[in-house]
Amino acid sequence: MAKQRKFIFVTGGVLSSIGKGISAASIGMLMEARGIKVTMMKMDPYLNVDPGTMSPFQHGEVFVLDDGAETDLDLGHYSRFVQSAHFTRKNSFTTGRIYDAVIRRERAGGYLGKTVQVIPHITDEIKRHINEAAADADLAIVEVGGTVGDIESLPFLEAIRQMKVELGQENVLFVHLTLVPYIAAAGELKTKPTQHSVKELREIGIQPDMLLCRSDRKLDKDTKDKIGLFCNLSGSHVFSVIDVSSIYEVPLYLHEEGLDEKIVEKLGIWTSSPDLSRWKEMVKHIREPQGEVSIGIVGKHTDWRDSYKSLSEALVHGGVANDVRVNVVYIDAEDVEKGQIDLLKSVDAILVPGGFGERGVEGKIKAIEYARTEGVPYFGICLGMQLAVIEFARNVAKIKNASSAEFQPNGTENVIDLMESQKGVKDMGGTMRLGAYTCNILSKSGGKPTRAFMAYGKEVISERHRHRFEVANAFRERLEAKGLIVSGKHRNAEDGTELVEMVELPNHPWFLGCQFHPEFLSRPLAPHPLFAAFVKAAKVAGRGAQRALPNLNEKGKAVL
Ligand code: GLN
């Protein structure tokens, strides 16, 4: 008989944002390091069919997969922690997707006249989705979005409760993450919120097998025993998750706590202890780097932090590759637009990330002009590449009204424009150029290897996309005649049309823009070549030591 597949369900209590995604990803990483074939998935309790149409400001980054799925940012964590898993749209689903499937089936007569109900029809659909996404793995780690007690997550919790009954205790594990706050006035860790959140879970029939307790300090044995007593489990199944300086330390910490050992014991899986040496080495580079660089991210002020999760992680990875700490400085494009160019003087390199909408665009263009003319390393990603092309068009190729159809729908010199096939499309969900496309790299230009080729060391690559607009081919010749190098192109096999994927400038320490999002493919154990090259340029060409450190406000935003 085929081996029984095992499941670990990770739920969260008390509060959101206490690290459920990282905890789930850490469990995945440890299980993989024990040689288990792991997959991970996220179930989100909102009604959007996917997060593609949601504001990153509300929901954090949209993480894009090779197949073009627009998923929750936790898929980004899973991708960075679990090396071998290949995630597809099956690995991230929402209540909206589940209902959509059920209602479509009902309309098609699939329920044979029955009354369609949450139990069993919605819960069956959830279980079907879980099983399908788990098909290729021996162990599936499933994160339940939201916090226990939310109305929205009830169907998911009911579905996983049923799975434990159906598959048996030894095949399904419930791991619950809670917060154990330290109250300074009382001088003690408070376990009550944990007790309440477990009580809520037990009311709906779920007894957690293990508790992960997020706190700012290690829980001692007495505290663990006390939590265990109130929550109906042994204190040996209570683990602390303390605040650590880098998220990549979390799995190492959980391993020290004995979590992975306990999991395999409970699930009856025989494995050797994990080999964590490479991971430890990587963490050491993060903790004790040999130097540091500062990178200014010029963006809309509403877009910071979580909306650039993968980007900031990719910069950390670029730092690992160069043994430096990367200090990210957020520079408000509107401040630069107002003329505060000096904000840019304090950083070693400048990055304009992906983005949507017109706000702050002129400030970003000014920052790019500064990087280009001052020889400051520049990396433009997606919108950041489009704006680099606009800047070059306006100031070098003298195409005065150069802009993007995104900001000037009726503009006459839109060097960035919609693809013909996209013109007139109205649907907002999934209509962008999404997912993996191949890119052919130009190996040499003017007798010298291109930056793109130097970084990747090969001529054919694949990268993930999420955008509507493209460099307009009609303007390419004029731009190239003025020195813009198109160092990466995608060729559509069907109609032979080409799309610009990468541009760069000669005679500049490092100036490169890419239409795709390289940050989605960067891994701590395999830093992305473009991020490694960019951070290296910041280290070598940035004026590091000679620059005064930037002033930062409490949010980490650069101020004059
Ligand atoms: N807004 C631009 C477009 O749609 C860039 C998108 C992005 O940066 N992800 O093409």
Coordinates of C-alpha atoms and ligand atoms in Angstrom, one line a residue:
M1 CA 0.0 0.0 0.0
A2 CA 1.2 3.5 -0.7
K3 CA 2.7 5.4 2.2
Q4 CA 0.1 7.4 4.1
R5 CA 0.6 11.1 3.5
K6 CA 0.9 13.2 6.7
F7 CA -0.4 16.6 7.4
I8 CA 0.6 19.4 9.8
F9 CA -2.0 22.2 10.2
V10 CA -0.7 25.4 11.6
T11 CA -3.3 27.8 13.1
G12 CA -2.8 31.1 14.9
G13 CA -4.4 32.6 18.0
V14 CA -4.5 35.8 20.0
L15 CA -3.2 38.2 17.3
S16 CA -2.2 38.3 13.7
S17 CA 1.3 39.2 12.7
I18 CA 3.0 37.0 15.3
G19 CA 4.9 35.0 12.7
K20 CA 2.6 32.1 11.7
G21 CA 4.0 32.1 8.1
I22 CA 7.6 32.1 9.3
S23 CA 6.9 29.4 11.9
A24 CA 5.1 27.2 9.3
A25 CA 8.0 27.8 6.8
S26 CA 10.5 26.9 9.5
I27 CA 8.8 23.6 10.2
G28 CA 8.9 23.0 6.4
M29 CA 12.6 23.8 6.3
L30 CA 13.4 21.4 9.2
M31 CA 11.3 18.6 7.8
E32 CA 13.0 19.0 4.4
A33 CA 16.3 19.0 6.1
R34 CA 15.4 15.6 7.6
G35 CA 14.9 14.3 4.1
I36 CA 11.1 14.3 4.0
K37 CA 9.4 15.3 0.8
V38 CA 7.5 18.4 1.9
T39 CA 5.0 20.7 0.4
M40 CA 3.3 23.7 2.0
M41 CA 0.1 25.5 1.4
K42 CA -1.8 28.5 2.7
M43 CA -5.6 28.7 3.0
D44 CA -6.8 32.3 3.3
P45 CA -10.2 33.1 4.8
Y46 CA -11.2 36.1 2.6
L47 CA -13.6 36.2 -0.3
N48 CA -11.3 37.6 -3.0
V49 CA -10.6 34.7 -5.4
D50 CA -6.9 35.6 -5.1
P51 CA -5.0 38.5 -3.6
G52 CA -4.2 39.9 -7.1
T53 CA -6.6 42.7 -6.8
M54 CA -5.9 43.5 -3.2
S55 CA -3.9 46.5 -2.1
P56 CA -0.5 45.5 -1.0
F57 CA -0.8 48.2 1.7
Q58 CA -3.7 46.2 3.2
H59 CA -2.5 42.7 2.6
G60 CA 1.2 42.9 2.0
E61 CA 3.0 41.8 -1.1
V62 CA 1.4 39.7 -3.8
F63 CA 3.8 36.8 -4.4
V64 CA 3.9 35.5 -7.9
L65 CA 4.6 31.9 -8.9
D66 CA 5.9 30.5 -12.1
D67 CA 2.4 29.5 -13.3
G68 CA 1.3 33.1 -12.9
A69 CA -0.7 32.6 -9.7
E70 CA -0.9 35.7 -7.5
T71 CA -0.6 34.4 -4.0
D72 CA -0.2 35.4 -0.4
L73 CA 3.1 36.7 0.8
D74 CA 3.5 33.6 2.9
L75 CA 4.2 31.6 -0.2
G76 CA 7.3 33.8 -0.5
H77 CA 8.4 32.6 3.0
Y78 CA 7.7 29.0 2.1
S79 CA 9.7 29.4 -1.2
R80 CA 12.7 30.9 0.7
F81 CA 12.7 28.2 3.4
V82 CA 11.8 25.0 1.6
Q83 CA 14.3 24.5 -1.2
S84 CA 12.9 21.6 -3.2
A85 CA 9.2 22.4 -3.2
H86 CA 7.7 23.6 -6.4
F87 CA 4.6 25.7 -5.7
T88 CA 1.7 26.3 -8.0
R89 CA -1.6 28.0 -7.8
K90 CA -2.9 24.9 -5.9
N91 CA -0.7 25.8 -3.0
S92 CA -2.6 29.0 -2.1
F93 CA -6.3 29.2 -2.0
T94 CA -8.9 31.4 -0.5
T95 CA -12.5 31.1 0.7
G96 CA -13.4 33.0 -2.5
R97 CA -11.8 30.3 -4.6
I98 CA -13.6 27.5 -2.7
Y99 CA -17.0 29.1 -3.0
D100 CA -16.4 29.9 -6.6
A101 CA -15.7 26.2 -7.3
V102 CA -18.8 25.1 -5.3
I103 CA -21.1 27.6 -6.9
R104 CA -19.9 26.8 -10.4
R105 CA -20.5 23.1 -9.7
E106 CA -24.0 23.9 -8.4
R107 CA -24.8 25.9 -11.5
A108 CA -23.6 23.1 -13.6
G109 CA -26.0 20.7 -11.8
G110 CA -23.2 19.0 -10.0
Y111 CA -25.0 18.5 -6.8
L112 CA -28.0 16.6 -8.2
G113 CA -30.7 18.7 -6.6
K114 CA -29.2 18.6 -3.1
T115 CA -29.3 21.7 -0.8
V116 CA -25.7 23.0 -1.0
Q117 CA -24.3 23.7 2.4
V118 CA -21.2 24.8 4.2
I119 CA -20.9 21.3 5.8
P120 CA -20.4 19.1 3.9
H121 CA -20.1 20.8 0.5
I122 CA -17.7 23.7 1.3
T123 CA -15.7 21.6 3.8
D124 CA -15.5 18.8 1.2
E125 CA -14.2 21.3 -1.4
I126 CA -11.6 22.5 1.1
K127 CA -10.4 18.9 1.7
R128 CA -10.3 18.3 -2.0
H129 CA -8.1 21.4 -2.5
I130 CA -5.8 20.3 0.3
N131 CA -5.4 16.8 -1.0
E132 CA -4.8 18.0 -4.5
A133 CA -2.1 20.4 -3.5
A134 CA -0.5 17.7 -1.3
A135 CA -0.5 15.0 -4.0
D136 CA 3.2 14.9 -4.7
A137 CA 4.4 15.2 -1.1
D138 CA 4.9 12.8 1.9
L139 CA 4.2 15.6 4.3
A140 CA 2.0 18.7 3.7
I141 CA 2.2 21.7 6.0
V142 CA -0.9 23.7 5.8
E143 CA -1.2 27.2 7.2
V144 CA -4.7 28.4 8.1
G145 CA -4.8 32.2 7.5
G146 CA -6.5 34.5 10.0
T147 CA -6.8 34.0 13.7
V148 CA -8.9 31.4 15.6
G149 CA -12.2 33.0 16.6
D150 CA -12.7 34.7 13.2
I151 CA -16.0 33.8 11.7
E152 CA -14.4 33.5 8.3
S153 CA -11.9 30.8 9.2
L154 CA -14.5 28.4 10.7
P155 CA -15.1 26.3 7.5
F156 CA -11.3 25.7 7.2
L157 CA -11.0 24.7 10.8
E158 CA -14.0 22.4 10.5
A159 CA -12.4 20.8 7.4
I160 CA -9.1 20.1 9.2
R161 CA -11.0 18.8 12.2
Q162 CA -12.6 16.3 9.9
M163 CA -9.3 15.3 8.3
K164 CA -7.9 14.3 11.7
V165 CA -10.9 12.1 12.4
E166 CA -10.7 10.6 8.9
L167 CA -6.9 10.1 8.6
G168 CA -6.1 9.3 12.3
Q169 CA -4.1 10.8 15.1
E170 CA -0.8 9.6 13.8
N171 CA -1.2 11.2 10.4
V172 CA -2.4 14.7 11.3
L173 CA -0.9 17.2 13.7
F174 CA -2.4 20.4 14.9
V175 CA 0.2 23.1 15.7
H176 CA -1.1 26.3 17.2
L177 CA 0.8 29.5 17.5
T178 CA 0.0 32.0 20.2
L179 CA 1.4 35.0 21.9
V180 CA 2.8 34.9 25.4
P181 CA 3.4 38.6 26.4
Y182 CA 5.8 39.6 29.1
I183 CA 4.1 42.2 31.3
A184 CA 6.9 44.3 32.8
A185 CA 4.7 45.7 35.6
A186 CA 4.0 42.2 36.9
G187 CA 7.5 41.0 35.9
E188 CA 6.0 37.9 34.3
L189 CA 4.9 36.1 31.2
K190 CA 1.2 36.0 30.8
T191 CA -0.4 32.7 29.6
K192 CA -4.0 33.7 29.7
P193 CA -4.4 34.8 26.1
T194 CA -3.0 31.4 25.1
Q195 CA -5.4 29.6 27.3
H196 CA -8.3 31.5 25.8
S197 CA -7.3 30.9 22.2
V198 CA -6.8 27.1 22.9
K199 CA -10.2 27.1 24.5
E200 CA -11.7 28.5 21.4
L201 CA -10.1 25.9 19.3
R202 CA -11.2 23.1 21.6
E203 CA -14.8 24.4 21.4
I204 CA -14.8 23.6 17.7
G205 CA -13.3 20.2 18.3
I206 CA -9.6 20.9 17.7
Q207 CA -7.2 19.9 20.4
P208 CA -3.8 21.3 19.5
D209 CA -1.0 18.7 19.6
M210 CA 1.7 21.3 20.0
L211 CA 1.8 25.0 21.0
L212 CA 4.3 27.4 19.6
C213 CA 4.4 30.4 22.0
R214 CA 5.8 33.6 20.6
S215 CA 7.4 35.7 23.3
D216 CA 10.3 38.0 23.8
R217 CA 12.0 35.5 26.1
K218 CA 12.4 31.8 26.5
L219 CA 9.6 30.0 28.4
D220 CA 10.9 28.1 31.3
K221 CA 9.8 24.6 32.2
D222 CA 7.3 25.8 34.8
T223 CA 5.6 28.2 32.4
K224 CA 5.4 25.4 29.7
D225 CA 3.9 23.0 32.2
K226 CA 1.4 25.6 33.3
I227 CA 0.4 26.3 29.7
G228 CA 0.2 22.5 29.1
L229 CA -2.0 22.0 32.1
F230 CA -4.5 24.6 31.1
C231 CA -4.5 23.6 27.4
N232 CA -4.8 19.9 27.9
L233 CA -1.4 18.8 26.6
S234 CA 2.0 17.9 28.1
G235 CA 4.4 20.8 28.8
S236 CA 6.9 18.9 26.6
H237 CA 4.7 19.8 23.7
V238 CA 4.9 23.5 24.4
F239 CA 7.7 25.4 22.6
S240 CA 8.9 28.9 22.7
V241 CA 9.5 31.0 19.7
I242 CA 11.5 34.0 20.7
D243 CA 12.2 37.2 18.8
V244 CA 15.4 36.7 16.8
S245 CA 17.3 39.2 14.8
S246 CA 16.9 37.4 11.5
I247 CA 13.9 35.3 10.4
Y248 CA 16.4 32.7 9.1
E249 CA 17.3 32.0 12.7
V250 CA 13.8 30.8 13.6
P251 CA 14.2 27.3 12.3
L252 CA 17.6 26.9 14.1
Y253 CA 16.0 28.1 17.3
L254 CA 13.0 25.8 16.9
H255 CA 15.4 22.9 16.3
E256 CA 17.2 23.7 19.5
E257 CA 13.9 23.7 21.3
G258 CA 13.4 20.1 20.0
L259 CA 10.4 20.9 17.8
D260 CA 11.3 18.9 14.7
E261 CA 12.2 15.8 16.9
K262 CA 8.8 15.9 18.6
I263 CA 7.0 16.3 15.3
V264 CA 8.6 13.3 13.6
E265 CA 8.0 11.3 16.8
K266 CA 4.3 12.2 16.9
L267 CA 3.8 11.5 13.2
G268 CA 5.8 8.2 13.4
I269 CA 8.2 9.2 10.7
W270 CA 11.7 7.7 10.9
T271 CA 14.4 10.2 9.9
S272 CA 17.9 11.0 10.8
S273 CA 18.6 14.4 12.5
P274 CA 18.7 17.2 10.1
D275 CA 21.9 18.6 8.5
L276 CA 21.6 22.3 9.1
S277 CA 25.2 23.2 8.4
R278 CA 24.6 25.2 5.2
W279 CA 21.8 27.1 6.8
K280 CA 23.9 27.9 9.8
E281 CA 26.7 29.2 7.6
M282 CA 24.2 31.5 5.9
V283 CA 22.9 32.8 9.2
K284 CA 26.4 33.5 10.3
H285 CA 26.9 35.7 7.3
I286 CA 23.8 37.6 8.2
R287 CA 24.7 37.9 11.9
E288 CA 28.4 38.7 11.5
P289 CA 29.0 40.4 8.1
Q290 CA 32.3 41.8 7.2
G291 CA 31.0 45.2 6.2
E292 CA 27.8 47.1 5.3
V293 CA 26.2 49.0 2.5
S294 CA 23.1 51.2 2.4
I295 CA 20.6 50.9 -0.3
G296 CA 18.0 53.6 -0.9
I297 CA 14.6 52.3 -2.0
V298 CA 12.7 55.1 -3.6
G299 CA 9.0 54.4 -3.5
K300 CA 5.6 55.7 -2.7
H301 CA 5.4 56.1 1.1
T302 CA 2.3 53.9 1.3
D303 CA 4.2 51.0 -0.3
W304 CA 6.7 50.2 2.3
R305 CA 7.6 47.3 4.5
D306 CA 5.4 44.3 3.9
S307 CA 4.6 45.3 0.4
Y308 CA 8.2 44.8 -0.5
K309 CA 8.8 41.6 1.6
S310 CA 10.5 39.6 -1.1
L311 CA 12.5 42.6 -2.2
S312 CA 13.9 43.2 1.2
E313 CA 14.7 39.5 1.6
A314 CA 16.4 39.4 -1.8
L315 CA 18.6 42.3 -0.6
V316 CA 19.5 40.4 2.5
H317 CA 20.4 37.5 0.3
G318 CA 22.5 39.8 -1.9
G319 CA 24.3 40.8 1.3
V320 CA 25.0 37.2 2.2
A321 CA 26.6 36.7 -1.2
N322 CA 28.9 39.6 -0.6
D323 CA 29.3 39.2 3.2
V324 CA 27.9 42.6 4.0
R325 CA 24.9 43.8 5.9
V326 CA 22.5 45.6 3.6
N327 CA 20.8 48.6 5.4
V328 CA 17.7 49.5 3.6
V329 CA 16.8 53.2 3.6
Y330 CA 13.2 54.1 2.5
I331 CA 13.2 57.3 0.5
D332 CA 9.9 58.9 -0.2
A333 CA 9.6 59.6 -3.9
E334 CA 7.5 62.6 -3.2
D335 CA 10.3 64.1 -1.0
V336 CA 12.7 63.7 -4.0
E337 CA 10.0 65.2 -6.3
K338 CA 9.9 68.2 -4.0
G339 CA 13.6 68.7 -4.5
Q340 CA 15.2 66.8 -1.6
I341 CA 17.8 65.3 -3.8
D342 CA 20.2 65.3 -0.8
L343 CA 18.3 62.3 0.6
L344 CA 20.0 60.3 -2.1
K345 CA 23.5 61.3 -1.3
S346 CA 23.6 59.2 1.8
V347 CA 23.1 55.8 0.2
D348 CA 25.6 53.6 -1.7
A349 CA 23.1 52.5 -4.3
I350 CA 19.5 53.3 -5.4
L351 CA 16.7 50.9 -6.2
V352 CA 13.3 51.8 -7.6
P353 CA 11.0 48.8 -7.1
G354 CA 7.8 47.7 -8.9
G355 CA 4.7 49.7 -8.4
F356 CA 1.5 50.9 -9.8
G357 CA 0.0 54.3 -10.4
E358 CA 1.3 57.8 -11.1
R359 CA 2.0 59.0 -7.6
G360 CA 5.6 59.7 -6.9
V361 CA 6.7 58.8 -10.4
E362 CA 8.4 62.2 -11.1
G363 CA 10.4 61.8 -7.9
K364 CA 11.5 58.3 -8.9
I365 CA 12.6 59.6 -12.3
K366 CA 14.6 62.3 -10.6
A367 CA 16.3 59.7 -8.4
I368 CA 17.1 57.7 -11.5
E369 CA 18.6 60.7 -13.3
Y370 CA 20.7 61.3 -10.2
A371 CA 21.9 57.7 -10.2
R372 CA 22.6 57.8 -13.9
T373 CA 24.5 61.1 -14.0
E374 CA 26.4 60.6 -10.6
G375 CA 27.5 57.1 -11.3
V376 CA 25.6 55.6 -8.3
P377 CA 24.7 52.0 -8.8
Y378 CA 21.0 51.7 -9.9
F379 CA 18.7 48.8 -10.0
G380 CA 15.2 49.3 -11.5
I381 CA 12.7 46.5 -11.1
C382 CA 9.5 46.5 -13.3
L383 CA 8.2 50.0 -12.8
G384 CA 11.7 50.9 -11.8
M385 CA 12.9 49.7 -15.2
Q386 CA 10.1 51.5 -17.1
L387 CA 10.9 54.7 -15.4
A388 CA 14.6 54.3 -16.2
V389 CA 13.6 54.0 -19.8
I390 CA 11.5 57.1 -19.6
E391 CA 14.3 59.0 -17.9
F392 CA 16.7 58.0 -20.6
A393 CA 14.2 58.8 -23.3
R394 CA 13.6 62.3 -22.0
N395 CA 17.0 63.3 -21.0
V396 CA 19.4 61.5 -23.3
A397 CA 17.3 60.7 -26.4
K398 CA 15.5 64.0 -26.1
I399 CA 12.1 62.5 -26.5
K400 CA 10.5 65.3 -24.6
N401 CA 7.1 63.9 -23.7
A402 CA 8.3 60.4 -23.0
S403 CA 6.0 58.7 -20.6
S404 CA 4.0 55.5 -20.0
A405 CA 0.4 54.8 -21.1
E406 CA -0.2 54.0 -17.4
F407 CA 0.1 57.8 -16.6
Q408 CA -0.7 59.3 -20.0
P409 CA -3.3 57.1 -21.7
N410 CA -3.4 59.4 -24.7
G411 CA 0.3 60.4 -24.7
T412 CA 2.0 60.7 -28.1
E413 CA 5.5 59.6 -27.0
N414 CA 4.7 56.7 -24.7
V415 CA 8.0 54.8 -24.6
I416 CA 6.1 52.4 -22.2
D417 CA 2.9 51.2 -23.6
L418 CA 0.3 48.4 -23.4
M419 CA 0.9 45.3 -25.5
E420 CA -1.5 45.3 -28.5
S421 CA -3.2 42.2 -27.1
Q422 CA -3.9 44.0 -23.8
K423 CA -5.5 47.1 -25.2
G424 CA -9.2 47.4 -24.3
V425 CA -9.1 44.6 -21.7
K426 CA -11.3 45.7 -18.7
D427 CA -11.2 42.7 -16.3
M428 CA -8.9 43.6 -13.4
G429 CA -8.2 40.1 -12.1
G430 CA -5.4 38.1 -13.8
T431 CA -5.1 40.3 -16.9
M432 CA -1.5 41.2 -16.5
R433 CA 1.6 39.5 -17.9
L434 CA 2.0 37.1 -15.1
G435 CA 4.4 34.3 -14.2
A436 CA 7.5 32.8 -15.7
Y437 CA 8.7 33.9 -19.2
T438 CA 12.1 33.1 -20.7
C439 CA 14.5 35.8 -21.4
N440 CA 17.4 35.7 -23.8
I441 CA 20.5 37.6 -22.6
L442 CA 22.8 39.5 -24.8
S443 CA 26.2 38.3 -23.8
K444 CA 28.2 41.2 -25.2
S445 CA 27.7 44.8 -26.2
G446 CA 30.4 47.1 -27.7
G447 CA 32.9 44.2 -27.2
K448 CA 32.3 44.0 -23.5
P449 CA 30.2 41.5 -21.6
T450 CA 26.9 42.9 -20.5
R451 CA 26.0 43.4 -16.8
A452 CA 23.2 41.0 -17.3
F453 CA 25.5 38.3 -18.7
M454 CA 28.1 38.9 -16.0
A455 CA 25.5 38.4 -13.3
Y456 CA 23.8 35.3 -14.7
G457 CA 26.7 33.7 -16.5
K458 CA 24.3 32.2 -19.1
E459 CA 22.2 33.3 -22.1
V460 CA 18.8 31.9 -21.3
I461 CA 17.0 32.5 -18.1
S462 CA 13.4 32.4 -16.8
E463 CA 11.9 35.0 -14.5
R464 CA 8.5 35.9 -13.0
H465 CA 6.5 38.8 -14.2
R466 CA 3.6 40.9 -13.0
H467 CA 2.8 44.0 -15.0
R468 CA 0.6 45.4 -17.8
F469 CA 3.0 47.7 -19.6
E470 CA 6.1 47.1 -21.8
V471 CA 8.8 49.0 -23.4
A472 CA 7.3 50.1 -26.7
N473 CA 9.2 48.5 -29.6
A474 CA 8.4 51.5 -31.8
F475 CA 10.9 53.6 -29.7
R476 CA 13.6 50.9 -29.3
E477 CA 15.8 51.9 -32.2
R478 CA 15.9 55.6 -31.1
L479 CA 16.8 54.6 -27.6
E480 CA 19.4 52.1 -28.6
A481 CA 21.0 54.6 -31.0
K482 CA 21.6 56.8 -28.0
G483 CA 23.3 54.1 -26.0
L484 CA 20.6 52.2 -24.1
I485 CA 21.6 48.5 -24.2
V486 CA 18.7 46.1 -24.4
S487 CA 20.5 43.2 -22.7
G488 CA 17.5 40.9 -22.2
K489 CA 14.6 40.0 -24.5
H490 CA 11.7 37.7 -24.5
R491 CA 10.7 36.3 -27.9
N492 CA 7.1 35.2 -28.4
A493 CA 7.4 31.8 -30.2
E494 CA 4.0 32.2 -31.9
D495 CA 4.3 35.6 -33.6
G496 CA 8.0 36.3 -33.2
T497 CA 7.4 39.6 -31.4
E498 CA 10.0 40.7 -28.9
L499 CA 9.5 42.2 -25.5
V500 CA 12.3 44.1 -23.7
E501 CA 13.2 42.3 -20.5
M502 CA 16.4 44.1 -19.4
V503 CA 18.1 47.3 -20.2
E504 CA 21.4 48.7 -19.0
L505 CA 23.8 51.5 -19.6
P506 CA 27.5 51.3 -20.6
N507 CA 30.1 53.4 -18.9
H508 CA 28.3 53.3 -15.6
P509 CA 29.4 51.4 -12.5
W510 CA 26.1 49.4 -12.5
F511 CA 22.9 50.5 -14.0
L512 CA 20.4 47.9 -14.9
G513 CA 16.6 47.6 -15.2
C514 CA 14.5 44.5 -15.5
Q515 CA 10.9 44.1 -16.5
F516 CA 10.5 41.0 -14.3
H517 CA 10.6 40.6 -10.6
P518 CA 13.9 38.8 -9.7
E519 CA 13.1 39.1 -6.0
F520 CA 10.6 36.2 -6.3
L521 CA 13.3 33.8 -7.2
S522 CA 15.9 34.8 -4.6
R523 CA 16.7 32.3 -1.8
P524 CA 18.9 32.7 1.2
L525 CA 20.9 29.6 0.1
A526 CA 20.9 30.8 -3.5
P527 CA 21.0 34.6 -3.7
H528 CA 19.6 35.9 -6.9
P529 CA 22.4 36.8 -9.4
L530 CA 21.1 40.3 -10.0
F531 CA 20.8 41.1 -6.3
A532 CA 24.3 39.7 -5.7
A533 CA 25.7 41.8 -8.5
F534 CA 23.8 44.9 -7.4
V535 CA 24.9 44.7 -3.8
K536 CA 28.5 44.0 -5.0
A537 CA 28.3 47.2 -7.0
A538 CA 27.1 49.1 -4.0
K539 CA 30.0 47.7 -2.0
V540 CA 32.6 48.4 -4.7
A541 CA 31.3 51.6 -6.4
G542 CA 29.2 53.0 -3.6
R543 CA 30.9 55.7 -1.6
G544 CA 30.2 53.8 1.6
A545 CA 32.6 55.1 4.2
Q546 CA 32.8 58.6 2.7
R547 CA 29.1 59.1 3.0
A548 CA 27.5 60.5 6.1
L549 CA 25.0 58.0 7.4
P550 CA 21.4 59.0 6.6
N551 CA 19.1 60.4 9.2
L552 CA 16.2 58.1 9.7
N553 CA 12.9 58.7 11.4
E554 CA 11.4 56.1 13.7
K555 CA 9.8 54.3 10.7
G556 CA 13.2 54.0 9.0
K557 CA 12.3 56.7 6.4
A558 CA 15.2 58.9 5.4
V559 CA 14.8 62.5 6.4
L560 CA 16.9 65.6 5.8
Ligands
GLN1 N1 2.7 49.5 -13.3 C1 3.6 48.9 -14.2 C2 2.9 47.9 -15.1 O1 1.8 47.6 -14.9 C3 4.7 48.2 -13.4 C4 4.2 47.0 -12.6 C5 5.2 46.6 -11.6 O2 6.1 47.3 -11.3 N2 4.9 45.4 -11.1 O3 3.4 47.6 -16.1

